[in-house]
Coordinates of C-alpha atoms in Angstrom, one line a residue:
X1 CA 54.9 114.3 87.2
X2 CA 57.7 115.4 89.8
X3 CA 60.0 118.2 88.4
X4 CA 62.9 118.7 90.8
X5 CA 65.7 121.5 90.5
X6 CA 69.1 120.3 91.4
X7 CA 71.7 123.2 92.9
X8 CA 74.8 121.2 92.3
X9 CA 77.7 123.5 93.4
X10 CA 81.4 123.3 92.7
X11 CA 84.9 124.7 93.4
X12 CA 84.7 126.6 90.2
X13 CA 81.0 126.5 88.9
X14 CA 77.7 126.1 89.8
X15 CA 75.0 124.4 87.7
X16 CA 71.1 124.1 87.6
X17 CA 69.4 121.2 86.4
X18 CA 66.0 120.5 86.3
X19 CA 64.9 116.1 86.2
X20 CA 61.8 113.6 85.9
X21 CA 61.6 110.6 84.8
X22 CA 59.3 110.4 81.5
X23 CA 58.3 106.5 80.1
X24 CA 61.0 105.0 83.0
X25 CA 63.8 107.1 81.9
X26 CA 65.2 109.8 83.6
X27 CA 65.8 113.5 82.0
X28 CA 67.5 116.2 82.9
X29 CA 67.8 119.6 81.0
X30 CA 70.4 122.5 82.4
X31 CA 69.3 125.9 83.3
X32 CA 72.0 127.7 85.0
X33 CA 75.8 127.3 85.0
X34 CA 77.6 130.0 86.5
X35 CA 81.7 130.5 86.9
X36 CA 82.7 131.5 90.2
X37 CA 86.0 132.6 91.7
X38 CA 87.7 133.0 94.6
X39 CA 88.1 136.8 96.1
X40 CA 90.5 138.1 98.4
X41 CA 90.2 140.8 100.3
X42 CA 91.8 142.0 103.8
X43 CA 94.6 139.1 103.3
X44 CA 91.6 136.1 103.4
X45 CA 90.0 134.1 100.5
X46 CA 86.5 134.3 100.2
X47 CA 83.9 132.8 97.5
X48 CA 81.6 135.2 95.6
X49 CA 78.7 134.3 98.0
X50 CA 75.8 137.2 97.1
X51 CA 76.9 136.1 93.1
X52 CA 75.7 132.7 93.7
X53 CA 73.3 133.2 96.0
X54 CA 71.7 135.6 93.5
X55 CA 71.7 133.7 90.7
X56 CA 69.9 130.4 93.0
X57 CA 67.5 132.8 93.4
X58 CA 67.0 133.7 90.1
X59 CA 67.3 129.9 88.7
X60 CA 65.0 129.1 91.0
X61 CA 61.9 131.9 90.0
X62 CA 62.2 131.8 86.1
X63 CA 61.0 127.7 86.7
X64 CA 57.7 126.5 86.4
X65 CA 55.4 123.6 87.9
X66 CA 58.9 122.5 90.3
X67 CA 58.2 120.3 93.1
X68 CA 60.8 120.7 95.2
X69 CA 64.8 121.7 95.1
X70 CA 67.9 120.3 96.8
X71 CA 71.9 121.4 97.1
X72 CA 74.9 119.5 97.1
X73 CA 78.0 121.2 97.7
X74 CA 82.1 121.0 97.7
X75 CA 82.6 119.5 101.4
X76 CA 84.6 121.2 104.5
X77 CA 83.4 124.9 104.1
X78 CA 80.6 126.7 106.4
X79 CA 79.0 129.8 107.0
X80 CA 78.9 131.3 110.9
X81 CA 75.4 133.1 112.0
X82 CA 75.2 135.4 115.1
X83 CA 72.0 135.0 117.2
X84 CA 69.6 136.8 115.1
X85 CA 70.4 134.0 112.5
X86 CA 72.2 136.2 110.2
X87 CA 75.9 136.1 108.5
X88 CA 78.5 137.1 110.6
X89 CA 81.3 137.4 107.3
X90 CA 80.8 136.0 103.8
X91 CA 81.9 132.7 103.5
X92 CA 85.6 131.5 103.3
X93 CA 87.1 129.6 100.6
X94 CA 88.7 126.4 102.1
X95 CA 92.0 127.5 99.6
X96 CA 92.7 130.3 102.6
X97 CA 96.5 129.9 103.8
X98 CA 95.4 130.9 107.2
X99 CA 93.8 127.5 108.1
X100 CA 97.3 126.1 107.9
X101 CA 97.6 127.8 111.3
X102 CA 94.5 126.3 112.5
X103 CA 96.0 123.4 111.8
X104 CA 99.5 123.5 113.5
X105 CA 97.0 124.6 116.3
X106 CA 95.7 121.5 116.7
X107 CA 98.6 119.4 115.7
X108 CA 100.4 120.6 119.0
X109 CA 96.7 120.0 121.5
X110 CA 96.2 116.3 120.0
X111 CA 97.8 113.6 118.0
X112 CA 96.8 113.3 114.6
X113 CA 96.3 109.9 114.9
X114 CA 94.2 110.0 117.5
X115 CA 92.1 112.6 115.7
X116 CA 91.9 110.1 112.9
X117 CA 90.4 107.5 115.2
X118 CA 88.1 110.4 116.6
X119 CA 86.9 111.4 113.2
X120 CA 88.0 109.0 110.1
X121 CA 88.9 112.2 108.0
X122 CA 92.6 112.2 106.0
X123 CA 94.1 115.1 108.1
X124 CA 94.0 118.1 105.7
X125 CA 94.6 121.6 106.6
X126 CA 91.2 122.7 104.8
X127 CA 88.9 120.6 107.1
X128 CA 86.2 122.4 109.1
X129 CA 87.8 122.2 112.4
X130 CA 91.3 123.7 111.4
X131 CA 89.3 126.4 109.6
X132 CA 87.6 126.3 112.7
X133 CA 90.5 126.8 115.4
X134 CA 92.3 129.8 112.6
X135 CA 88.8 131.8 112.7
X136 CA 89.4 131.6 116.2
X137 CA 93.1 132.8 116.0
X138 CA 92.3 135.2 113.8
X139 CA 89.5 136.8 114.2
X140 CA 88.1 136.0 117.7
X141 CA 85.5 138.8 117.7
X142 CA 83.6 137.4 115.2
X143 CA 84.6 134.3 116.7
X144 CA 82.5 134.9 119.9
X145 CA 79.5 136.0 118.0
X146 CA 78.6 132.8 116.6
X147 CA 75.5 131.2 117.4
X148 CA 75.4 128.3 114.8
X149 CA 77.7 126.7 112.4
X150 CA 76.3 125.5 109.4
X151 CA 78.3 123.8 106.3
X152 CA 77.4 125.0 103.0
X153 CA 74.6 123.5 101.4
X154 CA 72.9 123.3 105.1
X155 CA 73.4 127.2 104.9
X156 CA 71.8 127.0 102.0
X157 CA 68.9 125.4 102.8
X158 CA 68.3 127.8 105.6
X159 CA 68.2 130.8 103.8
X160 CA 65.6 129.1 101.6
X161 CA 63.2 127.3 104.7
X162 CA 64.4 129.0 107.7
X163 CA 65.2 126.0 109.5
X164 CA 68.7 124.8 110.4
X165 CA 69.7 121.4 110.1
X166 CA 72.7 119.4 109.3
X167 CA 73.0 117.0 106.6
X168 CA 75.1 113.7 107.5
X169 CA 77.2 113.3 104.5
X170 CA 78.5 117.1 104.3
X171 CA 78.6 116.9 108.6
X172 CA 81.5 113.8 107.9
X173 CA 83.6 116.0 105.6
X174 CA 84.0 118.3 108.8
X175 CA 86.9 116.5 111.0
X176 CA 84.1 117.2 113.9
X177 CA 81.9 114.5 113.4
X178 CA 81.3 110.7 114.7
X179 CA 81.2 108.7 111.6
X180 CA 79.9 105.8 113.8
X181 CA 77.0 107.2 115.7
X182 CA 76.4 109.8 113.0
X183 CA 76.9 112.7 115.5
X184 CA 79.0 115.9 116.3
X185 CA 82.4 115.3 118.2
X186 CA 81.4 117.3 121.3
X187 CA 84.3 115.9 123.1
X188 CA 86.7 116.5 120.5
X189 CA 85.7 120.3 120.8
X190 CA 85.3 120.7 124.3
X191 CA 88.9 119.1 124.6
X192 CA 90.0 121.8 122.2
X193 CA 88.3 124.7 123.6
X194 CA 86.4 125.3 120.7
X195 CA 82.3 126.3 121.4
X196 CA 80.6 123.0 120.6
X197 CA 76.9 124.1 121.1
X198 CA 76.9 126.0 118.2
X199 CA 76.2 123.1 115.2
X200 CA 72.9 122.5 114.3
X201 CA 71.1 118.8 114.9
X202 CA 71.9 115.8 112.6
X203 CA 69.4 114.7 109.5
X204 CA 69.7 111.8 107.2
X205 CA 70.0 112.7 103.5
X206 CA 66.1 112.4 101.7
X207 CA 64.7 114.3 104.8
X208 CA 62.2 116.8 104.3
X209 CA 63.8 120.3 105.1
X210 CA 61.3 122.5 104.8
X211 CA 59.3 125.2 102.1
X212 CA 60.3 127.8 100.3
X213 CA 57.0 129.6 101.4
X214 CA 59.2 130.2 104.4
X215 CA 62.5 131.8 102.6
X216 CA 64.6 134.0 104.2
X217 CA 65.5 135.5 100.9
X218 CA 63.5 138.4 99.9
X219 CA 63.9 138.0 95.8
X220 CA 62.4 134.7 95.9
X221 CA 59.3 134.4 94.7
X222 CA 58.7 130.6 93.8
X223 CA 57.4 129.9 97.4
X224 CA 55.6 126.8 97.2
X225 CA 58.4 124.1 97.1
X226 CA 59.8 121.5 98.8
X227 CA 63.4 121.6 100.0
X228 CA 64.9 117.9 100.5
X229 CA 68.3 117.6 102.7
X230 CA 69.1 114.5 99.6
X231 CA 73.0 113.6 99.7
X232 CA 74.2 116.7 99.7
X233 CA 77.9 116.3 100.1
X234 CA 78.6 116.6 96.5
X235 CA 80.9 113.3 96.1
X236 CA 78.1 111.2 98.4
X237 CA 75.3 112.4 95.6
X238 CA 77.7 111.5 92.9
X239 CA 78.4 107.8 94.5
X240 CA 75.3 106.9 95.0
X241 CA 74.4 106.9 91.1
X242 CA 77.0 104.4 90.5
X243 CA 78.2 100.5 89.8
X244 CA 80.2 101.1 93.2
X245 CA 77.4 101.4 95.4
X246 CA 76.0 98.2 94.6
X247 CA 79.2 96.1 92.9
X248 CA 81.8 94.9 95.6
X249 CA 84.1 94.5 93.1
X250 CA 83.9 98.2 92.1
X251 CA 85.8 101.7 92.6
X252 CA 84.6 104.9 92.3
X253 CA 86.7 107.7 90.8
X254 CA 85.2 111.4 91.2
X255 CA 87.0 113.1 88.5
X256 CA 87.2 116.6 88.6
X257 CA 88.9 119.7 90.4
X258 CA 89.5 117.1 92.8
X259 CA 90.1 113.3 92.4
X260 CA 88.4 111.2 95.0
X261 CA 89.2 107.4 94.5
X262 CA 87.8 104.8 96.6
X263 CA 85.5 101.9 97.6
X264 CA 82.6 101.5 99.8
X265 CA 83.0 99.4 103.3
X266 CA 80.7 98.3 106.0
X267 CA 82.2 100.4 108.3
X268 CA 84.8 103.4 108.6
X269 CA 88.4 102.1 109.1
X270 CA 89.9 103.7 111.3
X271 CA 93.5 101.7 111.4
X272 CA 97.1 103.0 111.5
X273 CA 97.4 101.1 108.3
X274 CA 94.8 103.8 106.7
X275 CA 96.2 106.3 108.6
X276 CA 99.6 106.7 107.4
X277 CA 98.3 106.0 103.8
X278 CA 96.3 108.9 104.2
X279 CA 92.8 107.6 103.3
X280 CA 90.3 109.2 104.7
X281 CA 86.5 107.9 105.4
X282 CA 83.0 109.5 105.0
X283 CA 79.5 108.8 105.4
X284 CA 77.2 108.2 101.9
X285 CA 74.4 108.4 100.7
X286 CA 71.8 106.4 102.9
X287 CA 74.9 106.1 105.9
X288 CA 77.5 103.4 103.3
X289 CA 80.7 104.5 104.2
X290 CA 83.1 105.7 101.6
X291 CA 87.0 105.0 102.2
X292 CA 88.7 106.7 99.6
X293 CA 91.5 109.5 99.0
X294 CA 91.4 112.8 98.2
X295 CA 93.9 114.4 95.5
X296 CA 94.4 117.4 93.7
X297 CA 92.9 116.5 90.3
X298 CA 91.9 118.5 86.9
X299 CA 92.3 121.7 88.5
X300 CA 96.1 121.1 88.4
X301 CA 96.0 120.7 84.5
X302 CA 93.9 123.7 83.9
X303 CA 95.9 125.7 86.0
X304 CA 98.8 124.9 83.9
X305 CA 96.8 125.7 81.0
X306 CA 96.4 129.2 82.6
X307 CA 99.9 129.6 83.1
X308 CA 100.7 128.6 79.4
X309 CA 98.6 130.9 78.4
X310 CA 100.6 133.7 80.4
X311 CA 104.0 132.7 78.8
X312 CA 102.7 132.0 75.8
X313 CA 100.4 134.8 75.0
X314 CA 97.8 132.6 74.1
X315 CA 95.1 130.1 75.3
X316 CA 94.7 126.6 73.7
X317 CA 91.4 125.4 73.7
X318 CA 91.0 122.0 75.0
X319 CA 91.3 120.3 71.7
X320 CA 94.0 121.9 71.1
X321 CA 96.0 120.7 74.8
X322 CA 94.1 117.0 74.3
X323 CA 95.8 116.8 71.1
X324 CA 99.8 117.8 72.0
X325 CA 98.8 115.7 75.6
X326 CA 97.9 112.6 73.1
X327 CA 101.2 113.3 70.7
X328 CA 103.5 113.7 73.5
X329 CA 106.1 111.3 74.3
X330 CA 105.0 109.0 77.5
X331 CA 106.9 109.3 80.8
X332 CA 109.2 112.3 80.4
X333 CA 108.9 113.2 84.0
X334 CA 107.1 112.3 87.5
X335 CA 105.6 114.8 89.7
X336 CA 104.9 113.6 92.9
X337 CA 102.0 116.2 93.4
X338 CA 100.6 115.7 96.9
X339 CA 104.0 117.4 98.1
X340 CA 103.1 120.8 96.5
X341 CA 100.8 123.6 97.9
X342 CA 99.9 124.4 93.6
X343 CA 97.5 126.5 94.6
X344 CA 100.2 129.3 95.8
X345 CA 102.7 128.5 93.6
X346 CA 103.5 128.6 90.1
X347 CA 103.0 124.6 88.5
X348 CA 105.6 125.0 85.4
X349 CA 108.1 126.5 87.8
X350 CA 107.5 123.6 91.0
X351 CA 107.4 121.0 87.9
X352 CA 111.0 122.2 86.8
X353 CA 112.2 122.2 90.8
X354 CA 110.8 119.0 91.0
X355 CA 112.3 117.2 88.2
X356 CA 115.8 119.2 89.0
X357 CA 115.7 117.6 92.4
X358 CA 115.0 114.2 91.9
X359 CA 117.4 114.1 88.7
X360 CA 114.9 113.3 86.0
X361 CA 115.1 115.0 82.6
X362 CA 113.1 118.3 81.7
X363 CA 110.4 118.0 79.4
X364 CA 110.9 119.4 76.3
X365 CA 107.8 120.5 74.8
X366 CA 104.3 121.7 75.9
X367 CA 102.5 118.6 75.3
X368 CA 105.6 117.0 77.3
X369 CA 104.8 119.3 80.4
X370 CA 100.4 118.5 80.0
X371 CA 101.1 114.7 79.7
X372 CA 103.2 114.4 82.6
X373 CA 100.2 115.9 84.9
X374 CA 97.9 113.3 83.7
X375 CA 100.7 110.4 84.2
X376 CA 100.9 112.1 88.0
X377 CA 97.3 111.6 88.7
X378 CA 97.7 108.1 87.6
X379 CA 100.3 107.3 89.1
X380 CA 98.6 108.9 92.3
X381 CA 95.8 106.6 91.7
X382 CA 97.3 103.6 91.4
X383 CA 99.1 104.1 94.6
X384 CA 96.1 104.7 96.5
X385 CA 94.7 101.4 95.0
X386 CA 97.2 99.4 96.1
X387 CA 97.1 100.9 99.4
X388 CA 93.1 100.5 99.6
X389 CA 93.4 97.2 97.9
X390 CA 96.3 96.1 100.6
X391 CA 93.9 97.2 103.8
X392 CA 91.4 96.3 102.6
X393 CA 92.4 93.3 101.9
X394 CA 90.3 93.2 98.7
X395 CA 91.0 93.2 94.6
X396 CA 88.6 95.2 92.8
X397 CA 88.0 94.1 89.2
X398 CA 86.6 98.0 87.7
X399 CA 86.3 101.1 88.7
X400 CA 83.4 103.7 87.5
X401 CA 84.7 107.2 86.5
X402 CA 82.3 110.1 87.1
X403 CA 82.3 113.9 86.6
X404 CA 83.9 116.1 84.3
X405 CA 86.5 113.5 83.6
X406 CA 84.7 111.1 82.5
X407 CA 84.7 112.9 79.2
X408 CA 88.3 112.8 78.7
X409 CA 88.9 109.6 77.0
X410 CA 92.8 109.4 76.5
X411 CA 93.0 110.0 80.3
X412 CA 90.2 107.3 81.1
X413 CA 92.5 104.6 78.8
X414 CA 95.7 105.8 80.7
X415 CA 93.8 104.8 84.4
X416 CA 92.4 101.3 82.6
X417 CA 96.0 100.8 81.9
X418 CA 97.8 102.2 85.3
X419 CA 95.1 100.5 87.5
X420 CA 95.2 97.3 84.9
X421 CA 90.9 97.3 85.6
X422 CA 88.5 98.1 83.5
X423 CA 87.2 101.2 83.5
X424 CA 83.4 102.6 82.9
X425 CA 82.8 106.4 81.9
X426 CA 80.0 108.1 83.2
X427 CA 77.7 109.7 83.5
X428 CA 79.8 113.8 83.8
X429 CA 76.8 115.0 85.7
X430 CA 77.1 112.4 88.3
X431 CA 76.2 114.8 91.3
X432 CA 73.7 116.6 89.8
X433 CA 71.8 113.4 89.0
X434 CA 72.0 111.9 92.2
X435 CA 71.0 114.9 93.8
X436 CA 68.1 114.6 91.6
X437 CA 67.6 111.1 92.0
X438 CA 67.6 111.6 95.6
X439 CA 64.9 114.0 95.5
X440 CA 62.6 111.9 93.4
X441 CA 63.4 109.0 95.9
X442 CA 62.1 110.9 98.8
X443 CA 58.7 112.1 96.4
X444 CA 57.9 108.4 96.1
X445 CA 59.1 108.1 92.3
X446 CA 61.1 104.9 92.6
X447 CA 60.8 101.9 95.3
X448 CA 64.6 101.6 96.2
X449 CA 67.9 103.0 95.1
X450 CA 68.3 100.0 93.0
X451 CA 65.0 100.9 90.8
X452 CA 66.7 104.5 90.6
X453 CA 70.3 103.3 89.6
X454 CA 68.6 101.2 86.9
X455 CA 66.9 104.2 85.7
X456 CA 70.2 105.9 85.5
X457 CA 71.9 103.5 83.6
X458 CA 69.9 103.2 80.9
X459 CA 69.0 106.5 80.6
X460 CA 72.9 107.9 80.2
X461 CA 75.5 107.1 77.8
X462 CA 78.7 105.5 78.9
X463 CA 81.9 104.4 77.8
X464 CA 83.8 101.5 78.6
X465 CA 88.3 101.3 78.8
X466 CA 90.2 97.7 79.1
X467 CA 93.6 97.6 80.0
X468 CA 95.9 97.8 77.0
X469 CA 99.2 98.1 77.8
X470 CA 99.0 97.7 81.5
X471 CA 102.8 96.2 81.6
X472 CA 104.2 99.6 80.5
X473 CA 102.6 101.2 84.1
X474 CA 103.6 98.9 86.1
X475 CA 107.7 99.1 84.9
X476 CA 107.4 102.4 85.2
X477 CA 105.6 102.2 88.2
X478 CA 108.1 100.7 89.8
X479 CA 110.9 103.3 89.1
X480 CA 109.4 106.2 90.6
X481 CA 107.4 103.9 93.5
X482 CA 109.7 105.6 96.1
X483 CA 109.1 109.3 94.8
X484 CA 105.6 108.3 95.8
X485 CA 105.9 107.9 99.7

């Protein structure tokens, strides 16, 4: 039997999970979930790299009879190494103000638009080649020293084989990659004048990476496993284990610190249309293309949870927020949220500036102030549907809702209503599982992807939403339409 370990990294926490696949159905069993924050020192954010690293290690040496392991990440971030392969600085946390300036860098040395065509990524200041150029503004000495670029989960894999390779679907989430003929943008850096021969050559996702017998970490001592590239963009592992990859007719919704909603397509589009609606496109697992939107998600409502917790002295639990979010009267305000930096600023205080300005009425209670975030996101979603939907020029009937949202019911019956589809929950481990299942694919334990979705889907439990009051979104949908723009 083939026991895999899945590293399945996120903005907040990391988890370990082991999976096989015992009479046709697959298991899976956690054995490591670690918090993780963002640290600042010397005015830049960085994540608590030696934390995590340490504890991969450990994960990895307290399991017995593994056959191989395999990361997925968060996308965009990426770790420099000098020419003795080792770390130049600890890793920086895409939520550093400073790429802003990387940004306006290369706002004013190419159009955005162009760059779009160039790259098929929604412009964002976090993406790897604005945090790219602002290393180089800010800090050119360690700027000079690099010798390779690798994004995060390929970093990872180095440190456990030794060998340095790129992973497709993490490589697209970069702004410097060729969605098309799956390769680095060495024009688009040279134009730039940004060092181009520093990123490490292209692999598909199932590649063999290499062993563990050659780690460049010292601690480890499990050193007889195989290391597999898998999908290891975290939202391209998650995809893959759903209705969408298969089903035309089907969205997928990632639902957690971020929301990523989309569909799959043939190919990236790369339109003006897309452009201005601020989609953005990225390679899959097994090279699909997804066209989807990123937007601030979950984090939002557990930052305001924080926040409350501040004013009020005390934390709710989640219960507790679920239930005034459920009692709350509907509609009391609109946020419109993608025109707020939340991460530097307070969210009760930009909610209350918000609603001042655009002359809606203040909520009045706490569970007023929760629901309204979750009536944002769906009303953020159902925007980007119609947008997708009008491009596209396709309806889709469903959409499958994966990750840590998936759990939350009340919001999963709001986005069945909003998006008037039906709605399928599950599974919350989406990434971890198909960073599993794409391990087990490369070891030979299914024939296709299709044998291992069917083994997902009966082996998970999921929930199903139908629209119920669909009507109500759409009136009130249509009030605040031009807030959205």
């Amino acid at each position: 039997m083939n026991k895999v370990l899945a590293i399945d990294m996120g903005a907040t926490s990391i988890r370990g999970i082991l999976g096989y696949v015992e009479n046709g159905d697959l298991k899976i069993e956690e054995v490591m979930r670690l918090s993780h924050e963002i640290i600042e020192k010397d005015d830049r954010r960085y994540w608590q790299w030696d934390k995590m690293i340490d504890t991969i290690v450990d994960t990895i040496n307290q399991q017995t009879d593994l056959t191989s392991v395999a990361c997925d990440t968060w996308g965009v971030d990426f770790g420099i190494l000098n020419s003795d392969g080792e770390l130049i600085d600890t890793p920086v946390s895409y939520r550093d103000s400073l790429h802003t300036s990387g940004f306006n860098k290369v706002k004013e040395q190419i159009d955005l638009f162009e760059l779009y065509q160039l790259t098929g990524n929604q412009i964002m200041s976090i993406n790897s080649l604005f945090q790219y150029m602002a290393l180089k503004m800010h800090d050119i000495e360690k700027y000079e020293e690099i010798d390779t670029i690798l994004m995060t989960p390929d970093l990872i894999n180095y440190l456990l084989t030794g060998n340095k390779y790129s992973e497709m679907t993490i490589a697209s989430t970069s702004q410097m990659f060729d969605l098309k003929n799956r390769c680095w943008r060495i024009d688009l850096l040279d134009k730039l004048n940004l060092k181009s021969d520093v990123f490490a050559p292209i692999i598909n996702n199932g590649e063999y990476v290499g062993s563990t017998k050659d780690t460049l970490l010292p601690n480890l001592t499990n050193k007889d496993l195989k290391v597999y590239s898998i999908a290891s963009h975290d939202t391209a592992s998650a995809v893959s284990v759903t209705r969408a990859f298969f089903d035309p007719d089907c969205l997928f919704l990632s639902s957690g610190t971020w929301s990523l909603i989309g569909g799959l397509t043939d190919e990236p589009v790369l339109s003006e249309e897309a452009f201005a609606s601020d989609l953005t496109n990225e390679t899959g697992f097994q090279g699909q293309n997804m066209f989807f939107k990123n937007i601030t998600g979950l984090y939002l409502f557990e930052k305001l949870r924080d926040e409350l917790a501040v004013r009020d002295g005390k934390r709710m639990t989640h219960k507790e927020a679920d239930g005034m979010t459920v009692e709350a009267k509907p509609f009391s305000y609109f946020m419109n949220i993608a025109e707020y930096d939340l991460d530097n600023l307070s969210v009760i205080d930009s909610i209350r500036e918000y609603i001042a300005k655009t002359n809606q009425t203040q909520p009045q209670t706490t569970g007023e102030l929760l629901r309204g975030i979750y009536e944002s996101l769906v009303f953020g979603y159902m925007k980007t549907v119609k947008d997708i939907e009008r491009i596209s020029g396709h309806n889709f009937k469903r959409v499958q809702i994966i990750g840590g949202g998936s759990k939350i019911g009340f919001l999963n019956q709001m986005i069945a209503d909003g998006l008037n589809k039906e709605v399928v929950a599950g599974p919350d481990e989406a990434s971890a599982i198909g960073n599993i299942v794409g391990q087990l694919l490369a070891l030979g334990e299914w024939d296709s992807i299709e044998d291992a979705y069917n083994a997902v889907a009966k082996s998970f439990e999921y929930r199903t939403f139908t629209p119920q009051n669909p009507d109500l979104w759409q009136e009130r949908y249509a009030v605040i339409e031009s807030l959205l723009t």
